Amino acid sequence: MQILYDRDWSLTNTKLLMTKIFSSPERVEIRTKAHIVESDVYLSRATSAFSREDFQSAHISAIVTLECIIKVLVEIALEYFSNSQFIQKLDTSTKKFRKHKILDEYLHMSLLEKANDETVEEKLKLFKTIWDEMNFTTNRHRDALEASHFKIKTELKYYLNPAFLQGMIMRTKSIINSGKM
């Protein structure tokens, strides 16, 4: 992140403090442990689905498991990442540790190696269709939403907010137009 105007250095000092806190060994340890626990949960789901011969669910859970594990690598490399920058930061991290095969395997397993502008646009349209249907269904069953657990209710209200959808679509199109696909 670059600060363009900071008359009294308060933004720069805050940025430096946040960077120091973010990259402290304690914070890295907390985040990596969280990723490991999450990967264990998804690995359990993958194993369970595989034993039921639900191979599609097993595959999806295995991909998420791998994603959680490779987040540990990105954390150790001290790369800040968000969902929209994850692959770029993973690429930087694997180069830093000379483990580029990890990225190749992840892209292969997740089928992201086949992604291009056309397929992403297609998936974006599909996402919008599914989002619209989820929003419609949630609005029809407003009582069930209000009676649900606080965390579920909060997350659904966040993700089903039209501003979230518009922001996600704009961010995705920005990535496509930037040529970073």
CSV table of N, CA and C in Angstrom, one decimal:
chain,number,residue,atom,x,y,z
A,1,MET,N,0.8,-1.2,0.0
A,1,MET,CA,0.0,0.0,0.0
A,1,MET,C,0.9,1.2,0.0
A,2,GLN,N,0.5,2.2,-0.8
A,2,GLN,CA,1.3,3.4,-0.9
A,2,GLN,C,0.4,4.6,-0.4
A,3,ILE,N,1.0,5.4,0.4
A,3,ILE,CA,0.3,6.6,0.9
A,3,ILE,C,0.7,7.8,0.1
A,4,LEU,N,-0.2,8.5,-0.6
A,4,LEU,CA,0.2,9.5,-1.5
A,4,LEU,C,0.3,10.9,-0.8
A,5,TYR,N,-0.5,11.1,0.2
A,5,TYR,CA,-0.4,12.4,1.0
A,5,TYR,C,-0.6,12.2,2.4
A,6,ASP,N,0.4,12.6,3.2
A,6,ASP,CA,0.3,12.4,4.7
A,6,ASP,C,1.1,13.5,5.3
A,7,ARG,N,0.3,14.6,5.5
A,7,ARG,CA,0.9,15.9,6.0
A,7,ARG,C,1.7,15.7,7.3
A,8,ASP,N,1.1,15.0,8.3
A,8,ASP,CA,1.8,14.9,9.6
A,8,ASP,C,2.3,13.5,9.9
A,9,TRP,N,2.5,12.6,8.9
A,9,TRP,CA,3.0,11.3,9.0
A,9,TRP,C,2.2,10.3,9.8
A,10,SER,N,1.0,10.7,10.2
A,10,SER,CA,0.2,9.8,11.0
A,10,SER,C,-0.2,8.5,10.3
A,11,LEU,N,-0.6,8.7,9.0
A,11,LEU,CA,-0.9,7.5,8.2
A,11,LEU,C,0.3,6.6,8.0
A,12,THR,N,1.4,7.2,7.7
A,12,THR,CA,2.6,6.4,7.5
A,12,THR,C,3.0,5.6,8.8
A,13,ASN,N,2.9,6.3,9.9
A,13,ASN,CA,3.3,5.7,11.2
A,13,ASN,C,2.3,4.6,11.5
A,14,THR,N,1.0,4.8,11.2
A,14,THR,CA,0.0,3.7,11.4
A,14,THR,C,0.3,2.5,10.6
A,15,LYS,N,0.6,2.8,9.3
A,15,LYS,CA,1.0,1.7,8.4
A,15,LYS,C,2.1,0.9,8.9
A,16,LEU,N,3.2,1.6,9.3
A,16,LEU,CA,4.4,0.9,9.8
A,16,LEU,C,4.0,0.1,11.1
A,17,LEU,N,3.2,0.6,12.0
A,17,LEU,CA,2.8,-0.1,13.2
A,17,LEU,C,2.0,-1.3,12.8
A,18,MET,N,1.1,-1.2,11.9
A,18,MET,CA,0.3,-2.3,11.5
A,18,MET,C,1.1,-3.4,10.8
A,19,THR,N,2.1,-3.0,10.0
A,19,THR,CA,3.0,-3.9,9.4
A,19,THR,C,3.8,-4.7,10.4
A,20,LYS,N,4.3,-4.0,11.4
A,20,LYS,CA,5.1,-4.6,12.5
A,20,LYS,C,4.2,-5.6,13.2
A,21,ILE,N,3.0,-5.2,13.6
A,21,ILE,CA,2.1,-6.1,14.3
A,21,ILE,C,1.7,-7.3,13.5
A,22,PHE,N,1.4,-7.0,12.2
A,22,PHE,CA,0.9,-8.1,11.3
A,22,PHE,C,2.0,-9.2,11.1
A,23,SER,N,3.3,-8.7,11.1
A,23,SER,CA,4.3,-9.7,10.8
A,23,SER,C,5.0,-10.2,12.1
A,24,SER,N,4.5,-9.9,13.2
A,24,SER,CA,5.1,-10.4,14.5
A,24,SER,C,4.9,-11.9,14.5
A,25,PRO,N,5.9,-12.6,15.1
A,25,PRO,CA,5.9,-14.0,15.2
A,25,PRO,C,4.6,-14.5,15.8
A,26,GLU,N,4.1,-13.8,16.9
A,26,GLU,CA,2.9,-14.3,17.6
A,26,GLU,C,1.7,-14.2,16.7
A,27,ARG,N,1.6,-13.1,15.9
A,27,ARG,CA,0.4,-13.0,15.0
A,27,ARG,C,0.5,-14.0,13.9
A,28,VAL,N,1.7,-14.2,13.3
A,28,VAL,CA,1.8,-15.2,12.3
A,28,VAL,C,1.4,-16.6,12.8
A,29,GLU,N,1.9,-16.9,14.0
A,29,GLU,CA,1.6,-18.2,14.7
A,29,GLU,C,0.1,-18.4,14.8
A,30,ILE,N,-0.6,-17.3,15.3
A,30,ILE,CA,-2.1,-17.4,15.5
A,30,ILE,C,-2.8,-17.7,14.1
A,31,ARG,N,-2.4,-16.9,13.1
A,31,ARG,CA,-3.0,-17.1,11.8
A,31,ARG,C,-2.7,-18.5,11.2
A,32,THR,N,-1.5,-19.0,11.3
A,32,THR,CA,-1.1,-20.3,10.8
A,32,THR,C,-1.8,-21.4,11.5
A,33,LYS,N,-2.0,-21.3,12.8
A,33,LYS,CA,-2.7,-22.3,13.6
A,33,LYS,C,-4.2,-22.3,13.1
A,34,ALA,N,-4.8,-21.2,12.9
A,34,ALA,CA,-6.1,-21.1,12.4
A,34,ALA,C,-6.3,-21.8,11.1
A,35,HIS,N,-5.3,-21.6,10.2
A,35,HIS,CA,-5.4,-22.2,8.8
A,35,HIS,C,-5.2,-23.7,9.0
A,36,ILE,N,-4.4,-24.2,9.9
A,36,ILE,CA,-4.2,-25.6,10.1
A,36,ILE,C,-5.4,-26.3,10.7
A,37,VAL,N,-6.1,-25.6,11.6
A,37,VAL,CA,-7.3,-26.1,12.2
A,37,VAL,C,-8.4,-26.2,11.1
A,38,GLU,N,-8.5,-25.2,10.3
A,38,GLU,CA,-9.5,-25.1,9.2
A,38,GLU,C,-9.2,-26.3,8.2
A,39,SER,N,-7.9,-26.5,7.9
A,39,SER,CA,-7.6,-27.5,6.9
A,39,SER,C,-7.9,-28.9,7.5
A,40,ASP,N,-7.8,-29.1,8.8
A,40,ASP,CA,-8.1,-30.3,9.4
A,40,ASP,C,-9.6,-30.6,9.3
A,41,VAL,N,-10.4,-29.6,9.5
A,41,VAL,CA,-11.9,-29.7,9.4
A,41,VAL,C,-12.3,-30.1,8.0
A,42,TYR,N,-11.7,-29.5,6.9
A,42,TYR,CA,-12.0,-29.8,5.6
A,42,TYR,C,-11.4,-31.2,5.2
A,43,LEU,N,-10.3,-31.5,5.7
A,43,LEU,CA,-9.7,-32.9,5.4
A,43,LEU,C,-10.7,-33.9,6.0
A,44,SER,N,-11.2,-33.7,7.1
A,44,SER,CA,-12.2,-34.6,7.7
A,44,SER,C,-13.4,-34.7,6.8
A,45,ARG,N,-13.9,-33.6,6.3
A,45,ARG,CA,-15.0,-33.6,5.4
A,45,ARG,C,-14.7,-34.4,4.1
A,46,ALA,N,-13.5,-34.2,3.6
A,46,ALA,CA,-13.1,-34.9,2.4
A,46,ALA,C,-13.0,-36.4,2.6
A,47,THR,N,-12.5,-36.8,3.7
A,47,THR,CA,-12.4,-38.2,4.1
A,47,THR,C,-13.7,-38.8,4.2
A,48,SER,N,-14.6,-38.1,4.9
A,48,SER,CA,-16.0,-38.6,5.1
A,48,SER,C,-16.7,-38.7,3.8
A,49,ALA,N,-16.6,-37.7,2.9
A,49,ALA,CA,-17.3,-37.8,1.6
A,49,ALA,C,-16.7,-38.9,0.8
A,50,PHE,N,-15.4,-39.1,0.8
A,50,PHE,CA,-14.8,-40.2,0.0
A,50,PHE,C,-15.3,-41.5,0.5
A,51,SER,N,-15.4,-41.7,1.8
A,51,SER,CA,-15.8,-43.0,2.3
A,51,SER,C,-17.3,-43.3,2.0
A,52,ARG,N,-18.1,-42.2,1.7
A,52,ARG,CA,-19.5,-42.4,1.3
A,52,ARG,C,-19.5,-42.5,-0.3
A,53,GLU,N,-18.4,-42.4,-0.9
A,53,GLU,CA,-18.3,-42.4,-2.4
A,53,GLU,C,-18.9,-41.2,-3.0
A,54,ASP,N,-18.9,-40.1,-2.3
A,54,ASP,CA,-19.4,-38.8,-2.8
A,54,ASP,C,-18.1,-38.1,-3.3
A,55,PHE,N,-17.6,-38.5,-4.5
A,55,PHE,CA,-16.3,-38.0,-4.9
A,55,PHE,C,-16.3,-36.6,-5.3
A,56,GLN,N,-17.4,-36.0,-5.7
A,56,GLN,CA,-17.4,-34.6,-6.0
A,56,GLN,C,-17.2,-33.7,-4.7
A,57,SER,N,-17.9,-34.1,-3.7
A,57,SER,CA,-17.8,-33.4,-2.4
A,57,SER,C,-16.4,-33.6,-1.8
A,58,ALA,N,-15.8,-34.8,-2.0
A,58,ALA,CA,-14.5,-35.1,-1.5
A,58,ALA,C,-13.5,-34.3,-2.3
A,59,HIS,N,-13.7,-34.1,-3.6
A,59,HIS,CA,-12.7,-33.3,-4.4
A,59,HIS,C,-12.8,-31.8,-3.9
A,60,ILE,N,-14.0,-31.3,-3.8
A,60,ILE,CA,-14.1,-29.9,-3.3
A,60,ILE,C,-13.5,-29.7,-1.9
A,61,SER,N,-13.8,-30.6,-1.0
A,61,SER,CA,-13.2,-30.5,0.3
A,61,SER,C,-11.7,-30.6,0.3
A,62,ALA,N,-11.1,-31.5,-0.6
A,62,ALA,CA,-9.7,-31.6,-0.7
A,62,ALA,C,-9.1,-30.4,-1.2
A,63,ILE,N,-9.7,-29.7,-2.2
A,63,ILE,CA,-9.2,-28.4,-2.7
A,63,ILE,C,-9.2,-27.4,-1.6
A,64,VAL,N,-10.2,-27.3,-0.8
A,64,VAL,CA,-10.3,-26.3,0.3
A,64,VAL,C,-9.2,-26.6,1.3
A,65,THR,N,-9.0,-27.9,1.6
A,65,THR,CA,-8.0,-28.4,2.5
A,65,THR,C,-6.6,-27.9,2.1
A,66,LEU,N,-6.3,-28.1,0.8
A,66,LEU,CA,-5.0,-27.7,0.2
A,66,LEU,C,-4.9,-26.2,0.3
A,67,GLU,N,-6.0,-25.5,0.0
A,67,GLU,CA,-5.9,-24.0,0.0
A,67,GLU,C,-5.6,-23.5,1.4
A,68,CYS,N,-6.2,-24.1,2.4
A,68,CYS,CA,-5.9,-23.8,3.8
A,68,CYS,C,-4.4,-24.0,4.2
A,69,ILE,N,-3.9,-25.2,3.7
A,69,ILE,CA,-2.5,-25.5,4.0
A,69,ILE,C,-1.6,-24.6,3.3
A,70,ILE,N,-1.8,-24.2,2.1
A,70,ILE,CA,-0.9,-23.3,1.4
A,70,ILE,C,-1.0,-21.9,1.9
A,71,LYS,N,-2.1,-21.5,2.6
A,71,LYS,CA,-2.2,-20.2,3.2
A,71,LYS,C,-1.1,-20.1,4.3
A,72,VAL,N,-0.7,-21.3,4.9
A,72,VAL,CA,0.3,-21.3,5.9
A,72,VAL,C,1.6,-20.8,5.2
A,73,LEU,N,1.9,-21.3,4.0
A,73,LEU,CA,3.1,-20.9,3.3
A,73,LEU,C,3.1,-19.4,3.0
A,74,VAL,N,2.0,-18.9,2.6
A,74,VAL,CA,1.9,-17.5,2.3
A,74,VAL,C,2.1,-16.7,3.6
A,75,GLU,N,1.5,-17.1,4.7
A,75,GLU,CA,1.7,-16.4,6.0
A,75,GLU,C,3.1,-16.4,6.4
A,76,ILE,N,3.8,-17.6,6.3
A,76,ILE,CA,5.2,-17.6,6.7
A,76,ILE,C,6.1,-16.7,5.8
A,77,ALA,N,5.7,-16.6,4.6
A,77,ALA,CA,6.4,-15.7,3.6
A,77,ALA,C,6.1,-14.2,3.9
A,78,LEU,N,5.2,-14.0,4.9
A,78,LEU,CA,4.8,-12.6,5.3
A,78,LEU,C,4.2,-11.8,4.1
A,79,GLU,N,3.4,-12.5,3.3
A,79,GLU,CA,2.7,-11.8,2.2
A,79,GLU,C,1.3,-11.5,2.7
A,80,TYR,N,0.9,-10.2,2.5
A,80,TYR,CA,-0.5,-9.9,2.8
A,80,TYR,C,-1.3,-10.4,1.7
A,81,PHE,N,-2.5,-11.0,2.0
A,81,PHE,CA,-3.3,-11.5,0.9
A,81,PHE,C,-4.8,-11.3,1.2
A,82,SER,N,-5.5,-11.2,0.1
A,82,SER,CA,-7.0,-11.2,0.2
A,82,SER,C,-7.4,-12.2,-0.9
A,83,ASN,N,-8.7,-12.5,-0.9
A,83,ASN,CA,-9.2,-13.4,-1.9
A,83,ASN,C,-8.8,-13.1,-3.3
A,84,SER,N,-8.9,-11.8,-3.6
A,84,SER,CA,-8.6,-11.3,-5.0
A,84,SER,C,-7.1,-11.4,-5.4
A,85,GLN,N,-6.2,-11.5,-4.4
A,85,GLN,CA,-4.8,-11.5,-4.6
A,85,GLN,C,-4.1,-12.8,-4.2
A,86,PHE,N,-4.9,-13.8,-3.9
A,86,PHE,CA,-4.4,-15.0,-3.3
A,86,PHE,C,-3.4,-15.7,-4.2
A,87,ILE,N,-3.8,-15.9,-5.5
A,87,ILE,CA,-2.9,-16.6,-6.4
A,87,ILE,C,-1.6,-15.8,-6.6
A,88,GLN,N,-1.7,-14.5,-6.7
A,88,GLN,CA,-0.5,-13.7,-6.9
A,88,GLN,C,0.4,-13.8,-5.7
A,89,LYS,N,-0.1,-13.8,-4.5
A,89,LYS,CA,0.7,-13.8,-3.3
A,89,LYS,C,1.2,-15.3,-3.1
A,90,LEU,N,0.5,-16.3,-3.5
A,90,LEU,CA,1.0,-17.6,-3.5
A,90,LEU,C,2.1,-17.8,-4.4
A,91,ASP,N,2.0,-17.2,-5.6
A,91,ASP,CA,3.1,-17.3,-6.6
A,91,ASP,C,4.4,-16.6,-6.0
A,92,THR,N,4.2,-15.5,-5.4
A,92,THR,CA,5.4,-14.8,-4.8
A,92,THR,C,6.0,-15.7,-3.7
A,93,SER,N,5.1,-16.2,-2.9
A,93,SER,CA,5.6,-17.1,-1.7
A,93,SER,C,6.3,-18.3,-2.2
A,94,THR,N,5.8,-19.0,-3.2
A,94,THR,CA,6.4,-20.2,-3.7
A,94,THR,C,7.7,-19.9,-4.4
A,95,LYS,N,7.8,-18.8,-5.0
A,95,LYS,CA,9.1,-18.4,-5.6
A,95,LYS,C,10.1,-18.0,-4.5
A,96,LYS,N,9.7,-17.4,-3.4
A,96,LYS,CA,10.5,-17.0,-2.3
A,96,LYS,C,11.2,-18.3,-1.7
A,97,PHE,N,10.4,-19.4,-1.6
A,97,PHE,CA,10.9,-20.6,-1.0
A,97,PHE,C,11.3,-21.7,-2.0
A,98,ARG,N,11.3,-21.3,-3.3
A,98,ARG,CA,11.6,-22.2,-4.4
A,98,ARG,C,10.8,-23.5,-4.3
A,99,LYS,N,9.5,-23.3,-4.2
A,99,LYS,CA,8.6,-24.4,-4.1
A,99,LYS,C,7.4,-24.1,-5.1
A,100,HIS,N,7.8,-23.8,-6.3
A,100,HIS,CA,6.8,-23.4,-7.3
A,100,HIS,C,5.9,-24.6,-7.7
A,101,LYS,N,6.3,-25.8,-7.5
A,101,LYS,CA,5.5,-26.9,-7.8
A,101,LYS,C,4.2,-27.0,-7.0
A,102,ILE,N,4.3,-26.4,-5.8
A,102,ILE,CA,3.1,-26.3,-4.9
A,102,ILE,C,2.0,-25.5,-5.7
A,103,LEU,N,2.3,-24.4,-6.2
A,103,LEU,CA,1.4,-23.6,-7.0
A,103,LEU,C,0.8,-24.3,-8.2
A,104,ASP,N,1.7,-25.0,-8.9
A,104,ASP,CA,1.3,-25.8,-10.1
A,104,ASP,C,0.3,-26.9,-9.7
A,105,GLU,N,0.6,-27.6,-8.6
A,105,GLU,CA,-0.3,-28.6,-8.1
A,105,GLU,C,-1.6,-28.1,-7.7
A,106,TYR,N,-1.6,-26.9,-7.0
A,106,TYR,CA,-2.9,-26.3,-6.6
A,106,TYR,C,-3.7,-25.9,-7.8
A,107,LEU,N,-3.1,-25.2,-8.7
A,107,LEU,CA,-3.8,-24.8,-9.9
A,107,LEU,C,-4.4,-26.0,-10.7
A,108,HIS,N,-3.6,-27.1,-10.7
A,108,HIS,CA,-4.1,-28.3,-11.4
A,108,HIS,C,-5.3,-28.9,-10.7
A,109,MET,N,-5.1,-29.1,-9.4
A,109,MET,CA,-6.2,-29.7,-8.6
A,109,MET,C,-7.5,-28.9,-8.5
A,110,SER,N,-7.3,-27.6,-8.5
A,110,SER,CA,-8.5,-26.7,-8.4
A,110,SER,C,-9.1,-26.4,-9.7
A,111,LEU,N,-8.5,-26.9,-10.8
A,111,LEU,CA,-8.9,-26.6,-12.2
A,111,LEU,C,-8.7,-25.2,-12.6
A,112,LEU,N,-8.0,-24.4,-11.8
A,112,LEU,CA,-7.7,-23.0,-12.1
A,112,LEU,C,-6.8,-22.8,-13.3
A,113,GLU,N,-6.0,-23.8,-13.6
A,113,GLU,CA,-5.1,-23.7,-14.7
A,113,GLU,C,-5.8,-23.5,-16.0
A,114,LYS,N,-7.1,-23.9,-16.0
A,114,LYS,CA,-7.9,-23.8,-17.2
A,114,LYS,C,-8.7,-22.5,-17.3
A,115,ALA,N,-8.6,-21.7,-16.3
A,115,ALA,CA,-9.3,-20.4,-16.2
A,115,ALA,C,-8.7,-19.4,-17.2
A,116,ASN,N,-9.7,-18.7,-17.9
A,116,ASN,CA,-9.3,-17.6,-18.8
A,116,ASN,C,-10.4,-16.6,-18.7
A,117,ASP,N,-10.3,-15.5,-19.4
A,117,ASP,CA,-11.3,-14.4,-19.4
A,117,ASP,C,-12.7,-14.9,-19.7
A,118,GLU,N,-12.8,-15.8,-20.7
A,118,GLU,CA,-14.1,-16.3,-21.1
A,118,GLU,C,-14.8,-17.1,-20.0
A,119,THR,N,-14.0,-18.1,-19.5
A,119,THR,CA,-14.6,-18.9,-18.4
A,119,THR,C,-14.9,-18.2,-17.2
A,120,VAL,N,-14.1,-17.2,-16.8
A,120,VAL,CA,-14.4,-16.4,-15.6
A,120,VAL,C,-15.6,-15.6,-15.8
A,121,GLU,N,-15.8,-15.0,-17.0
A,121,GLU,CA,-17.1,-14.2,-17.3
A,121,GLU,C,-18.3,-15.1,-17.2
A,122,GLU,N,-18.1,-16.4,-17.7
A,122,GLU,CA,-19.2,-17.3,-17.7
A,122,GLU,C,-19.5,-17.7,-16.2
A,123,LYS,N,-18.5,-17.9,-15.4
A,123,LYS,CA,-18.7,-18.3,-14.0
A,123,LYS,C,-19.3,-17.1,-13.2
A,124,LEU,N,-18.9,-15.9,-13.6
A,124,LEU,CA,-19.4,-14.7,-13.0
A,124,LEU,C,-21.0,-14.6,-13.2
A,125,LYS,N,-21.4,-14.8,-14.4
A,125,LYS,CA,-22.8,-14.8,-14.8
A,125,LYS,C,-23.5,-15.9,-14.0
A,126,LEU,N,-22.9,-17.1,-13.9
A,126,LEU,CA,-23.5,-18.2,-13.1
A,126,LEU,C,-23.6,-17.8,-11.6
A,127,PHE,N,-22.6,-17.2,-11.1
A,127,PHE,CA,-22.6,-16.7,-9.7
A,127,PHE,C,-23.7,-15.7,-9.5
A,128,LYS,N,-23.9,-14.8,-10.4
A,128,LYS,CA,-25.0,-13.8,-10.2
A,128,LYS,C,-26.4,-14.5,-10.3
A,129,THR,N,-26.5,-15.5,-11.1
A,129,THR,CA,-27.8,-16.2,-11.2
A,129,THR,C,-28.1,-16.9,-9.9
A,130,ILE,N,-27.1,-17.6,-9.3
A,130,ILE,CA,-27.2,-18.3,-8.1
A,130,ILE,C,-27.4,-17.3,-6.9
A,131,TRP,N,-26.7,-16.2,-7.0
A,131,TRP,CA,-26.9,-15.2,-5.9
A,131,TRP,C,-28.3,-14.6,-5.9
A,132,ASP,N,-28.8,-14.3,-7.1
A,132,ASP,CA,-30.2,-13.8,-7.3
A,132,ASP,C,-31.2,-14.8,-6.7
A,133,GLU,N,-31.0,-16.1,-7.0
A,133,GLU,CA,-31.9,-17.1,-6.5
A,133,GLU,C,-31.8,-17.3,-5.0
A,134,MET,N,-30.6,-17.2,-4.4
A,134,MET,CA,-30.4,-17.3,-3.0
A,134,MET,C,-31.1,-16.1,-2.3
A,135,ASN,N,-30.9,-14.9,-2.9
A,135,ASN,CA,-31.5,-13.7,-2.3
A,135,ASN,C,-33.0,-13.8,-2.4
A,136,PHE,N,-33.6,-14.3,-3.5
A,136,PHE,CA,-35.0,-14.4,-3.6
A,136,PHE,C,-35.6,-15.4,-2.6
A,137,THR,N,-34.9,-16.5,-2.4
A,137,THR,CA,-35.3,-17.6,-1.5
A,137,THR,C,-35.2,-17.1,0.0
A,138,THR,N,-34.1,-16.4,0.3
A,138,THR,CA,-34.0,-15.8,1.6
A,138,THR,C,-35.0,-14.8,1.9
A,139,ASN,N,-35.4,-13.9,1.0
A,139,ASN,CA,-36.4,-12.9,1.2
A,139,ASN,C,-37.8,-13.6,1.4
A,140,ARG,N,-38.0,-14.7,0.7
A,140,ARG,CA,-39.3,-15.4,0.8
A,140,ARG,C,-39.4,-16.1,2.2
A,141,HIS,N,-38.3,-16.5,2.8
A,141,HIS,CA,-38.3,-17.2,4.0
A,141,HIS,C,-37.6,-16.3,5.1
A,142,ARG,N,-38.0,-15.1,5.2
A,142,ARG,CA,-37.4,-14.1,6.1
A,142,ARG,C,-37.5,-14.5,7.6
A,143,ASP,N,-38.6,-15.2,7.9
A,143,ASP,CA,-38.7,-15.7,9.3
A,143,ASP,C,-37.7,-16.7,9.7
A,144,ALA,N,-37.3,-17.6,8.8
A,144,ALA,CA,-36.3,-18.6,9.0
A,144,ALA,C,-34.9,-17.9,9.2
A,145,LEU,N,-34.7,-16.9,8.4
A,145,LEU,CA,-33.4,-16.2,8.5
A,145,LEU,C,-33.3,-15.5,9.9
A,146,GLU,N,-34.4,-14.8,10.3
A,146,GLU,CA,-34.4,-14.1,11.6
A,146,GLU,C,-34.3,-15.1,12.8
A,147,ALA,N,-34.8,-16.3,12.6
A,147,ALA,CA,-34.7,-17.3,13.7
A,147,ALA,C,-33.4,-18.1,13.7
A,148,SER,N,-32.5,-17.9,12.7
A,148,SER,CA,-31.3,-18.6,12.6
A,148,SER,C,-30.2,-18.0,13.6
A,149,HIS,N,-29.1,-18.8,13.7
A,149,HIS,CA,-28.0,-18.4,14.6
A,149,HIS,C,-27.5,-17.0,14.2
A,150,PHE,N,-27.1,-16.2,15.2
A,150,PHE,CA,-26.6,-14.9,14.9
A,150,PHE,C,-25.5,-14.8,13.8
A,151,LYS,N,-24.5,-15.7,13.9
A,151,LYS,CA,-23.4,-15.7,12.9
A,151,LYS,C,-24.0,-16.0,11.5
A,152,ILE,N,-24.8,-16.9,11.4
A,152,ILE,CA,-25.4,-17.3,10.1
A,152,ILE,C,-26.2,-16.1,9.5
A,153,LYS,N,-27.0,-15.5,10.4
A,153,LYS,CA,-27.9,-14.4,10.0
A,153,LYS,C,-27.0,-13.2,9.5
A,154,THR,N,-26.0,-12.9,10.3
A,154,THR,CA,-25.1,-11.8,10.0
A,154,THR,C,-24.3,-12.0,8.6
A,155,GLU,N,-23.8,-13.2,8.4
A,155,GLU,CA,-23.1,-13.5,7.2
A,155,GLU,C,-24.0,-13.5,6.0
A,156,LEU,N,-25.2,-14.1,6.1
A,156,LEU,CA,-26.2,-14.0,5.0
A,156,LEU,C,-26.6,-12.6,4.7
A,157,LYS,N,-26.8,-11.8,5.7
A,157,LYS,CA,-27.2,-10.4,5.4
A,157,LYS,C,-26.0,-9.7,4.7
A,158,TYR,N,-24.8,-10.0,5.1
A,158,TYR,CA,-23.6,-9.3,4.5
A,158,TYR,C,-23.5,-9.8,3.0
A,159,TYR,N,-23.5,-11.1,2.8
A,159,TYR,CA,-23.2,-11.6,1.4
A,159,TYR,C,-24.4,-11.5,0.5
A,160,LEU,N,-25.6,-11.3,1.0
A,160,LEU,CA,-26.8,-11.1,0.2
A,160,LEU,C,-27.1,-9.7,0.0
A,161,ASN,N,-26.3,-8.8,0.5
A,161,ASN,CA,-26.5,-7.4,0.3
A,161,ASN,C,-26.1,-7.0,-1.2
A,162,PRO,N,-27.0,-6.3,-1.9
A,162,PRO,CA,-26.7,-6.0,-3.3
A,162,PRO,C,-25.4,-5.2,-3.5
A,163,ALA,N,-25.0,-4.4,-2.5
A,163,ALA,CA,-23.7,-3.7,-2.6
A,163,ALA,C,-22.6,-4.7,-2.6
A,164,PHE,N,-22.7,-5.8,-1.9
A,164,PHE,CA,-21.6,-6.9,-1.9
A,164,PHE,C,-21.5,-7.4,-3.3
A,165,LEU,N,-22.7,-7.8,-3.9
A,165,LEU,CA,-22.7,-8.4,-5.3
A,165,LEU,C,-22.1,-7.4,-6.3
A,166,GLN,N,-22.5,-6.2,-6.2
A,166,GLN,CA,-22.0,-5.2,-7.2
A,166,GLN,C,-20.5,-5.0,-7.0
A,167,GLY,N,-20.0,-4.9,-5.8
A,167,GLY,CA,-18.6,-4.8,-5.5
A,167,GLY,C,-17.8,-6.0,-6.0
A,168,MET,N,-18.3,-7.2,-5.8
A,168,MET,CA,-17.6,-8.4,-6.2
A,168,MET,C,-17.6,-8.5,-7.7
A,169,ILE,N,-18.6,-8.1,-8.4
A,169,ILE,CA,-18.6,-8.1,-9.8
A,169,ILE,C,-17.7,-7.1,-10.4
A,170,MET,N,-17.7,-5.9,-9.8
A,170,MET,CA,-16.7,-4.8,-10.3
A,170,MET,C,-15.3,-5.3,-10.0
A,171,ARG,N,-15.0,-5.9,-8.9
A,171,ARG,CA,-13.6,-6.3,-8.6
A,171,ARG,C,-13.2,-7.4,-9.5
A,172,THR,N,-14.1,-8.3,-9.8
A,172,THR,CA,-13.7,-9.4,-10.7
A,172,THR,C,-13.5,-8.9,-12.1
A,173,LYS,N,-14.3,-8.0,-12.6
A,173,LYS,CA,-14.2,-7.4,-13.9
A,173,LYS,C,-12.9,-6.6,-14.0
A,174,SER,N,-12.5,-5.9,-12.9
A,174,SER,CA,-11.3,-5.1,-12.8
A,174,SER,C,-10.1,-6.1,-13.0
A,175,ILE,N,-10.1,-7.2,-12.3
A,175,ILE,CA,-9.0,-8.2,-12.4
A,175,ILE,C,-9.0,-8.7,-13.8
A,176,ILE,N,-10.1,-9.0,-14.5
A,176,ILE,CA,-10.1,-9.5,-15.8
A,176,ILE,C,-9.5,-8.5,-16.8
A,177,ASN,N,-10.0,-7.2,-16.6
A,177,ASN,CA,-9.5,-6.1,-17.5
A,177,ASN,C,-8.1,-5.8,-17.3
A,178,SER,N,-7.5,-6.1,-16.1
A,178,SER,CA,-6.1,-5.7,-15.8
A,178,SER,C,-5.2,-6.7,-16.5
A,179,GLY,N,-5.7,-7.8,-17.0
A,179,GLY,CA,-4.9,-8.8,-17.7
A,179,GLY,C,-4.1,-9.7,-16.7
A,180,LYS,N,-4.5,-9.7,-15.4
A,180,LYS,CA,-3.8,-10.5,-14.4
A,180,LYS,C,-4.4,-11.9,-14.3
A,181,MET,N,-5.2,-12.3,-15.2
A,181,MET,CA,-5.9,-13.6,-15.3
A,181,MET,C,-5.0,-14.6,-16.0
